[in-house]
Amino acid sequence: MIKTLVISTLVILLAACGEQQAVSPSDGAAAQEQKTFKWKLVTTWPKNYPGLGMAPENFATLVDRMSQGRLKVKVYGAGQMVPALEVFDAVSQGTAEMGHGAAYYWKGKTPAAAFFTSVPFGLNAQEMNSWLYYGGGMELWRETYAPFNLVPFAGGNSGVQMAGWFNREINNLDDLQGLKMRIPGIGGEVITRAGGEAVTIPGGELYTAMQTGLIDATEWVGPYNDLAFGFHQVAKYYYYPGWHETGSTLELIINKEAWESLPPDLQAMVEAAARTVNQDMLDEYTARNNAALVQLVNEHDVQLRRLPDDVLMKLKTITREVLDELVADDPLASKVWDSLQAFQSQVTDYHEISEEAYYRARRLGTESTIQP
Ligand code: CA
């Protein structure tokens, strides 16, 4: 991959140096290289939504600049062309060439999709990227989406999320009984099995759903995005840690025919731009989440709470059951889960004595500025 990127960069540099102009216009390949592509990109987020919604915008800007206008991508927010939860179908059918969203929204299409965003108690962002690019994850993702005429790319990562906003305190397992919560993916299945009721609602509708009491709780992303949606106005308790989404990968999906219609240099630019926005989102969240949390707690009197260990332990036990059942009847999902588990097992051992040990060491002798 690195080699491909280096070569791609060289190709772009050569093109920028006028190398391309030296080729005769009658040359078929050169004509193909000069062809301009105009693509539509549909998203599951409101237009220009901070964080999540900026990745497709940044992607479009990047490929436009890299290709010198040969690949123009127009971004449509949720509902502008298709509703949020129809992005997968729209790109699969070619209504739009590209989409941006999260793979776990599509686990109803294929159970294996659930693994490419995040699984509860799974990999963090750093580890997820590592699995995708160096642990066989991308190959499995492409295999999963091939029957749907889609080519997937990682297109952002939220880092560890927050457990969510609740209209009641969660002190023990009883408090989860009857809890109606917006929580997608496997995390949702776990909440339902723990006695709650999980629902999937697009982000843009969550504020109203909380305000009207349609739901008792919602997870979304983290302080930066959650502040933007104003959840502090409709829920009092903000829980951590985000056991259910531990380093969620967002996705860029491309219709297979559209992808294959691109010449190799534009394909390389798309790959490079996707990898750039994938990292950029994590960088932005890392920079903005803490400031947003301080604002939520200090200015908006949000009650920050940690989920009790026995609740987390129970959710972890149920997660294992749900995942084992999910893959039992689906060989592809089983293959993906095996790969993920093997990777997590080896990366956990090392991260225990590197990342984890360092976090603890860094905390020694200091007080948290946000602990209630
Ligand atoms: Ca989430």
Short mmCIF file of C-alpha atoms and ligand atoms in Angstrom, two decimals:
data_model
loop_
_atom_site.label_atom_id
_atom_site.label_comp_id
_atom_site.label_asym_id
_atom_site.label_seq_id
_atom_site.Cartn_x
_atom_site.Cartn_y
_atom_site.Cartn_z
CA MET A 1 0.00 0.00 0.00
CA ILE A 2 2.78 2.43 0.93
CA LYS A 3 4.58 1.53 -2.26
CA THR A 4 1.38 2.17 -4.24
CA LEU A 5 0.98 5.54 -2.54
CA VAL A 6 4.56 6.53 -3.27
CA ILE A 7 4.19 5.53 -6.90
CA SER A 8 0.84 7.36 -7.10
CA THR A 9 2.41 10.48 -5.66
CA LEU A 10 5.17 10.28 -8.25
CA VAL A 11 2.58 9.90 -11.00
CA ILE A 12 0.76 12.98 -9.72
CA LEU A 13 4.01 14.96 -9.47
CA LEU A 14 5.01 13.96 -13.00
CA ALA A 15 1.57 14.95 -14.25
CA ALA A 16 1.91 18.30 -12.48
CA CYS A 17 5.29 18.82 -14.14
CA GLY A 18 3.63 18.73 -17.52
CA GLU A 19 4.69 15.20 -18.39
CA GLN A 20 1.15 14.44 -19.45
CA GLN A 21 1.00 17.29 -21.94
CA ALA A 22 3.91 15.69 -23.78
CA VAL A 23 1.71 12.76 -24.77
CA SER A 24 -0.03 13.08 -28.09
CA PRO A 25 -3.73 13.96 -27.66
CA SER A 26 -4.56 11.28 -30.20
CA ASP A 27 -3.20 8.68 -27.82
CA GLY A 28 -6.18 6.69 -26.45
CA ALA A 29 -4.77 6.35 -22.96
CA ALA A 30 -4.07 10.07 -22.72
CA ALA A 31 -7.62 10.86 -23.84
CA GLN A 32 -8.92 8.56 -21.12
CA GLU A 33 -6.68 10.26 -18.56
CA GLN A 34 -8.06 13.66 -19.53
CA LYS A 35 -11.66 12.58 -19.20
CA THR A 36 -13.54 14.45 -16.48
CA PHE A 37 -15.75 12.56 -14.03
CA LYS A 38 -18.67 14.15 -12.18
CA TRP A 39 -19.81 12.05 -9.24
CA LYS A 40 -22.56 12.32 -6.68
CA LEU A 41 -21.75 11.38 -3.09
CA VAL A 42 -24.69 10.71 -0.74
CA THR A 43 -24.21 10.66 3.01
CA THR A 44 -25.97 9.49 6.16
CA TRP A 45 -25.21 12.84 7.87
CA PRO A 46 -26.75 16.28 7.70
CA LYS A 47 -24.97 18.46 5.11
CA ASN A 48 -21.71 19.93 6.49
CA TYR A 49 -22.29 18.24 9.87
CA PRO A 50 -19.19 18.83 12.06
CA GLY A 51 -16.78 15.89 12.23
CA LEU A 52 -18.64 13.05 10.51
CA GLY A 53 -20.10 15.18 7.75
CA MET A 54 -16.85 16.98 7.00
CA ALA A 55 -15.03 13.84 5.87
CA PRO A 56 -16.95 13.57 2.57
CA GLU A 57 -16.59 17.33 2.02
CA ASN A 58 -12.84 17.16 2.64
CA PHE A 59 -12.60 14.11 0.40
CA ALA A 60 -14.34 15.97 -2.44
CA THR A 61 -12.04 18.98 -2.06
CA LEU A 62 -8.93 16.79 -1.98
CA VAL A 63 -9.70 14.73 -5.08
CA ASP A 64 -10.68 17.88 -6.97
CA ARG A 65 -7.31 19.48 -6.18
CA MET A 66 -5.26 16.32 -6.69
CA SER A 67 -6.90 15.54 -10.02
CA GLN A 68 -6.88 19.18 -11.13
CA GLY A 69 -10.62 19.04 -11.60
CA ARG A 70 -10.77 15.70 -13.44
CA LEU A 71 -12.78 14.12 -10.62
CA LYS A 72 -15.54 16.36 -9.32
CA VAL A 73 -17.52 15.00 -6.38
CA LYS A 74 -20.71 16.72 -5.25
CA VAL A 75 -21.74 15.90 -1.67
CA TYR A 76 -25.40 15.50 -0.72
CA GLY A 77 -26.44 15.50 2.94
CA ALA A 78 -28.96 13.01 4.31
CA GLY A 79 -32.34 13.49 2.65
CA GLN A 80 -31.10 15.79 -0.10
CA MET A 81 -30.97 12.98 -2.65
CA VAL A 82 -31.80 9.87 -0.64
CA PRO A 83 -32.71 9.34 3.03
CA ALA A 84 -29.81 8.57 5.41
CA LEU A 85 -30.46 4.87 5.70
CA GLU A 86 -30.78 4.36 1.92
CA VAL A 87 -27.22 5.37 1.12
CA PHE A 88 -26.04 1.77 0.74
CA ASP A 89 -28.78 0.88 -1.76
CA ALA A 90 -28.37 4.11 -3.70
CA VAL A 91 -24.66 3.50 -4.30
CA SER A 92 -25.14 -0.22 -4.86
CA GLN A 93 -27.67 0.55 -7.60
CA GLY A 94 -25.64 3.40 -9.08
CA THR A 95 -28.11 6.20 -8.27
CA ALA A 96 -25.04 7.87 -6.76
CA GLU A 97 -21.44 6.87 -7.47
CA MET A 98 -20.34 7.27 -3.86
CA GLY A 99 -21.60 7.21 -0.31
CA HIS A 100 -20.34 8.08 3.17
CA GLY A 101 -21.74 6.49 6.29
CA ALA A 102 -21.06 3.61 8.67
CA ALA A 103 -20.94 -0.08 7.77
CA TYR A 104 -22.89 -1.21 10.83
CA TYR A 105 -26.00 0.50 9.49
CA TRP A 106 -26.07 -2.27 6.88
CA LYS A 107 -25.84 -5.37 9.06
CA GLY A 108 -29.38 -6.20 7.92
CA LYS A 109 -27.97 -6.57 4.39
CA THR A 110 -25.09 -8.76 5.49
CA PRO A 111 -24.19 -9.58 9.10
CA ALA A 112 -20.45 -9.20 8.40
CA ALA A 113 -20.95 -5.45 7.79
CA ALA A 114 -21.33 -4.98 11.56
CA PHE A 115 -17.62 -5.68 12.08
CA PHE A 116 -16.28 -2.88 9.88
CA THR A 117 -17.45 0.00 12.05
CA SER A 118 -16.79 -1.24 15.56
CA VAL A 119 -17.84 -4.10 17.77
CA PRO A 120 -18.49 -3.65 21.49
CA PHE A 121 -15.34 -4.06 23.61
CA GLY A 122 -13.38 -4.20 20.36
CA LEU A 123 -10.44 -2.37 18.83
CA ASN A 124 -9.63 1.29 19.42
CA ALA A 125 -9.03 3.62 16.45
CA GLN A 126 -5.31 2.97 16.22
CA GLU A 127 -5.87 -0.79 16.35
CA MET A 128 -8.79 -0.70 13.93
CA ASN A 129 -6.72 1.10 11.30
CA SER A 130 -3.97 -1.38 11.91
CA TRP A 131 -6.32 -4.34 11.38
CA LEU A 132 -7.75 -2.80 8.22
CA TYR A 133 -4.45 -1.90 6.58
CA TYR A 134 -2.04 -4.48 7.98
CA GLY A 135 -4.22 -7.24 9.44
CA GLY A 136 -6.32 -8.31 6.46
CA GLY A 137 -9.37 -6.22 7.39
CA MET A 138 -9.62 -4.30 4.10
CA GLU A 139 -9.52 -7.50 2.06
CA LEU A 140 -12.38 -8.94 4.13
CA TRP A 141 -14.35 -5.70 3.80
CA ARG A 142 -14.01 -5.76 0.01
CA GLU A 143 -15.11 -9.40 -0.01
CA THR A 144 -18.14 -8.52 2.14
CA TYR A 145 -19.27 -5.68 -0.13
CA ALA A 146 -18.48 -7.33 -3.50
CA PRO A 147 -21.92 -9.02 -3.81
CA PHE A 148 -23.49 -5.57 -3.43
CA ASN A 149 -21.53 -4.05 -6.29
CA LEU A 150 -19.64 -1.83 -3.83
CA VAL A 151 -15.98 -1.04 -3.19
CA PRO A 152 -15.39 0.11 0.43
CA PHE A 153 -12.75 2.43 1.91
CA ALA A 154 -12.21 3.58 5.47
CA GLY A 155 -13.38 7.20 5.61
CA GLY A 156 -12.92 8.47 9.14
CA ASN A 157 -12.68 7.31 12.72
CA SER A 158 -14.39 8.75 15.79
CA GLY A 159 -12.04 7.31 18.40
CA VAL A 160 -13.63 5.86 21.55
CA GLN A 161 -17.15 7.25 21.79
CA MET A 162 -19.28 8.15 24.80
CA ALA A 163 -21.81 5.62 26.15
CA GLY A 164 -24.52 8.19 25.53
CA TRP A 165 -27.19 10.49 26.93
CA PHE A 166 -29.74 9.15 29.42
CA ASN A 167 -32.83 10.66 31.01
CA ARG A 168 -32.20 8.53 34.11
CA GLU A 169 -29.21 7.31 36.11
CA ILE A 170 -27.82 3.87 35.39
CA ASN A 171 -26.70 2.49 38.74
CA ASN A 172 -27.28 -1.19 38.10
CA LEU A 173 -28.67 -3.65 35.57
CA ASP A 174 -32.26 -2.99 36.68
CA ASP A 175 -31.96 0.55 35.34
CA LEU A 176 -31.55 -0.85 31.83
CA GLN A 177 -34.93 -2.64 31.99
CA GLY A 178 -37.36 -1.10 29.52
CA LEU A 179 -34.84 1.54 28.50
CA LYS A 180 -35.65 2.64 24.97
CA MET A 181 -32.35 3.68 23.46
CA ARG A 182 -31.12 4.69 20.06
CA ILE A 183 -28.06 2.54 19.57
CA PRO A 184 -27.24 0.88 16.25
CA GLY A 185 -25.17 -2.17 15.40
CA ILE A 186 -24.26 -4.98 17.74
CA GLY A 187 -24.35 -2.60 20.71
CA GLY A 188 -28.07 -2.25 20.05
CA GLU A 189 -28.60 -6.01 20.12
CA VAL A 190 -26.74 -6.13 23.42
CA ILE A 191 -28.91 -3.42 25.01
CA THR A 192 -32.05 -5.22 23.88
CA ARG A 193 -30.85 -8.50 25.35
CA ALA A 194 -29.92 -6.73 28.58
CA GLY A 195 -33.59 -5.76 28.96
CA GLY A 196 -33.74 -2.50 27.04
CA GLU A 197 -35.11 -1.77 23.60
CA ALA A 198 -32.71 -0.62 20.89
CA VAL A 199 -33.88 1.50 17.98
CA THR A 200 -32.03 2.90 14.96
CA ILE A 201 -32.82 6.52 14.16
CA PRO A 202 -30.68 8.79 11.93
CA GLY A 203 -28.68 11.45 13.76
CA GLY A 204 -30.73 14.37 12.47
CA GLU A 205 -33.89 13.06 14.16
CA LEU A 206 -32.41 12.23 17.56
CA TYR A 207 -32.86 15.55 19.32
CA THR A 208 -36.61 15.52 18.71
CA ALA A 209 -36.86 11.82 19.61
CA MET A 210 -35.27 12.58 23.00
CA GLN A 211 -37.26 15.78 23.51
CA THR A 212 -40.63 14.12 22.85
CA GLY A 213 -39.79 11.11 25.02
CA LEU A 214 -39.94 8.70 22.08
CA ILE A 215 -36.64 7.36 23.44
CA ASP A 216 -35.08 7.44 26.93
CA ALA A 217 -31.48 7.44 25.83
CA THR A 218 -29.29 7.86 22.82
CA GLU A 219 -25.71 7.36 21.99
CA TRP A 220 -24.24 9.46 19.22
CA VAL A 221 -20.49 10.08 19.01
CA GLY A 222 -18.57 12.12 21.57
CA PRO A 223 -18.60 15.57 23.19
CA TYR A 224 -17.74 17.56 20.05
CA ASN A 225 -20.52 16.10 17.89
CA ASP A 226 -22.98 15.68 20.73
CA LEU A 227 -22.65 19.33 21.76
CA ALA A 228 -23.40 20.34 18.17
CA PHE A 229 -26.68 18.40 18.29
CA GLY A 230 -27.62 19.99 21.62
CA PHE A 231 -28.33 16.74 23.46
CA HIS A 232 -27.55 18.45 26.76
CA GLN A 233 -30.84 20.32 26.37
CA VAL A 234 -32.86 17.09 26.30
CA ALA A 235 -30.95 14.70 28.59
CA LYS A 236 -29.26 15.24 31.93
CA TYR A 237 -26.85 12.33 32.25
CA TYR A 238 -23.88 11.77 29.98
CA TYR A 239 -22.29 8.34 30.41
CA TYR A 240 -18.90 6.89 29.57
CA PRO A 241 -17.06 4.84 28.40
CA GLY A 242 -18.30 4.05 24.91
CA TRP A 243 -18.16 0.28 25.38
CA HIS A 244 -20.24 -0.21 22.24
CA GLU A 245 -18.16 1.89 19.83
CA THR A 246 -14.53 1.76 20.74
CA GLY A 247 -12.98 3.24 17.61
CA SER A 248 -15.66 3.46 14.99
CA THR A 249 -14.60 3.49 11.38
CA LEU A 250 -16.70 5.49 8.95
CA GLU A 251 -16.87 4.33 5.37
CA LEU A 252 -16.61 5.71 1.87
CA ILE A 253 -18.32 3.37 -0.56
CA ILE A 254 -18.03 3.46 -4.34
CA ASN A 255 -20.24 1.82 -6.94
CA LYS A 256 -18.14 -0.90 -8.56
CA GLU A 257 -18.73 0.17 -12.18
CA ALA A 258 -17.98 3.79 -11.28
CA TRP A 259 -14.76 2.69 -9.56
CA GLU A 260 -13.68 0.59 -12.53
CA SER A 261 -14.41 3.45 -14.93
CA LEU A 262 -11.65 5.54 -13.30
CA PRO A 263 -8.15 5.44 -14.81
CA PRO A 264 -5.46 4.11 -12.43
CA ASP A 265 -4.14 7.55 -11.48
CA LEU A 266 -7.58 8.77 -10.37
CA GLN A 267 -8.11 5.52 -8.48
CA ALA A 268 -4.83 6.13 -6.66
CA MET A 269 -5.94 9.67 -5.79
CA VAL A 270 -9.24 8.35 -4.42
CA GLU A 271 -7.36 5.82 -2.28
CA ALA A 272 -4.95 8.46 -0.99
CA ALA A 273 -7.72 10.99 -0.29
CA ALA A 274 -9.76 8.35 1.57
CA ARG A 275 -6.80 7.46 3.73
CA THR A 276 -6.20 11.15 4.42
CA VAL A 277 -9.77 11.88 5.57
CA ASN A 278 -9.78 8.65 7.58
CA GLN A 279 -6.90 9.96 9.71
CA ASP A 280 -8.03 13.59 9.60
CA MET A 281 -11.34 12.87 11.33
CA LEU A 282 -9.59 11.20 14.25
CA ASP A 283 -7.18 14.12 14.52
CA GLU A 284 -10.03 16.61 14.61
CA TYR A 285 -12.00 14.69 17.25
CA THR A 286 -8.91 14.31 19.40
CA ALA A 287 -8.39 18.06 19.24
CA ARG A 288 -11.98 19.10 19.92
CA ASN A 289 -13.59 16.50 22.21
CA ASN A 290 -12.05 17.60 25.47
CA ALA A 291 -12.88 21.29 25.03
CA ALA A 292 -16.47 20.34 24.19
CA LEU A 293 -16.72 18.12 27.27
CA VAL A 294 -15.47 20.89 29.55
CA GLN A 295 -18.10 23.18 28.03
CA LEU A 296 -20.86 20.59 28.52
CA VAL A 297 -19.96 20.03 32.18
CA ASN A 298 -19.03 23.57 33.23
CA GLU A 299 -21.45 25.67 31.18
CA HIS A 300 -24.40 23.34 30.68
CA ASP A 301 -24.29 21.44 33.99
CA VAL A 302 -24.27 18.08 32.31
CA GLN A 303 -23.95 15.23 34.82
CA LEU A 304 -21.00 13.13 33.73
CA ARG A 305 -21.23 9.51 34.89
CA ARG A 306 -19.22 6.35 34.47
CA LEU A 307 -21.14 3.13 33.80
CA PRO A 308 -20.68 0.82 36.83
CA ASP A 309 -18.29 -2.10 36.38
CA ASP A 310 -20.99 -4.73 36.94
CA VAL A 311 -23.11 -3.18 34.18
CA LEU A 312 -20.09 -3.13 31.85
CA MET A 313 -19.24 -6.72 32.75
CA LYS A 314 -22.79 -7.85 31.95
CA LEU A 315 -22.79 -5.97 28.64
CA LYS A 316 -19.47 -7.63 27.82
CA THR A 317 -20.84 -11.11 28.54
CA ILE A 318 -23.91 -10.47 26.41
CA THR A 319 -21.72 -9.06 23.61
CA ARG A 320 -19.91 -12.37 23.38
CA GLU A 321 -23.23 -14.28 23.12
CA VAL A 322 -24.62 -11.90 20.49
CA LEU A 323 -21.47 -12.09 18.37
CA ASP A 324 -21.28 -15.87 18.55
CA GLU A 325 -24.90 -16.12 17.44
CA LEU A 326 -24.48 -13.51 14.72
CA VAL A 327 -21.71 -15.47 13.03
CA ALA A 328 -23.13 -18.96 13.66
CA ASP A 329 -25.19 -19.06 10.46
CA ASP A 330 -23.02 -16.84 8.31
CA PRO A 331 -19.64 -18.18 7.14
CA LEU A 332 -18.41 -14.77 5.96
CA ALA A 333 -19.30 -13.04 9.23
CA SER A 334 -17.61 -15.91 11.03
CA LYS A 335 -14.45 -15.43 8.97
CA VAL A 336 -14.39 -11.69 9.69
CA TRP A 337 -15.00 -12.23 13.42
CA ASP A 338 -12.20 -14.82 13.58
CA SER A 339 -9.80 -12.39 11.93
CA LEU A 340 -10.82 -9.56 14.24
CA GLN A 341 -10.55 -11.66 17.39
CA ALA A 342 -7.13 -13.03 16.46
CA PHE A 343 -5.91 -9.50 15.77
CA GLN A 344 -7.40 -8.09 18.98
CA SER A 345 -5.87 -10.83 21.05
CA GLN A 346 -2.33 -10.15 19.90
CA VAL A 347 -2.63 -6.35 19.85
CA THR A 348 -4.17 -6.34 23.35
CA ASP A 349 -1.16 -8.10 24.84
CA TYR A 350 1.23 -5.50 23.55
CA HIS A 351 -1.03 -2.50 24.20
CA GLU A 352 -1.40 -3.56 27.81
CA ILE A 353 2.27 -2.89 28.39
CA SER A 354 2.53 0.08 26.01
CA GLU A 355 -0.61 2.27 25.58
CA GLU A 356 -2.44 1.20 28.76
CA ALA A 357 0.64 1.24 30.96
CA TYR A 358 1.59 4.64 29.61
CA TYR A 359 -1.90 6.13 30.21
CA ARG A 360 -1.68 4.98 33.82
CA ALA A 361 1.82 6.36 34.18
CA ARG A 362 0.80 9.71 32.73
CA ARG A 363 -2.06 9.98 35.19
CA LEU A 364 0.11 9.35 38.28
CA GLY A 365 0.08 12.30 40.66
CA THR A 366 -2.40 14.37 38.64
CA GLU A 367 -6.08 15.14 39.11
CA SER A 368 -8.63 15.02 36.32
CA THR A 369 -10.01 18.43 35.38
CA ILE A 370 -13.43 17.05 34.45
CA GLN A 371 -14.22 14.38 37.03
CA PRO A 372 -17.37 15.28 38.97
CA CA B 1 -22.23 6.11 17.85
#
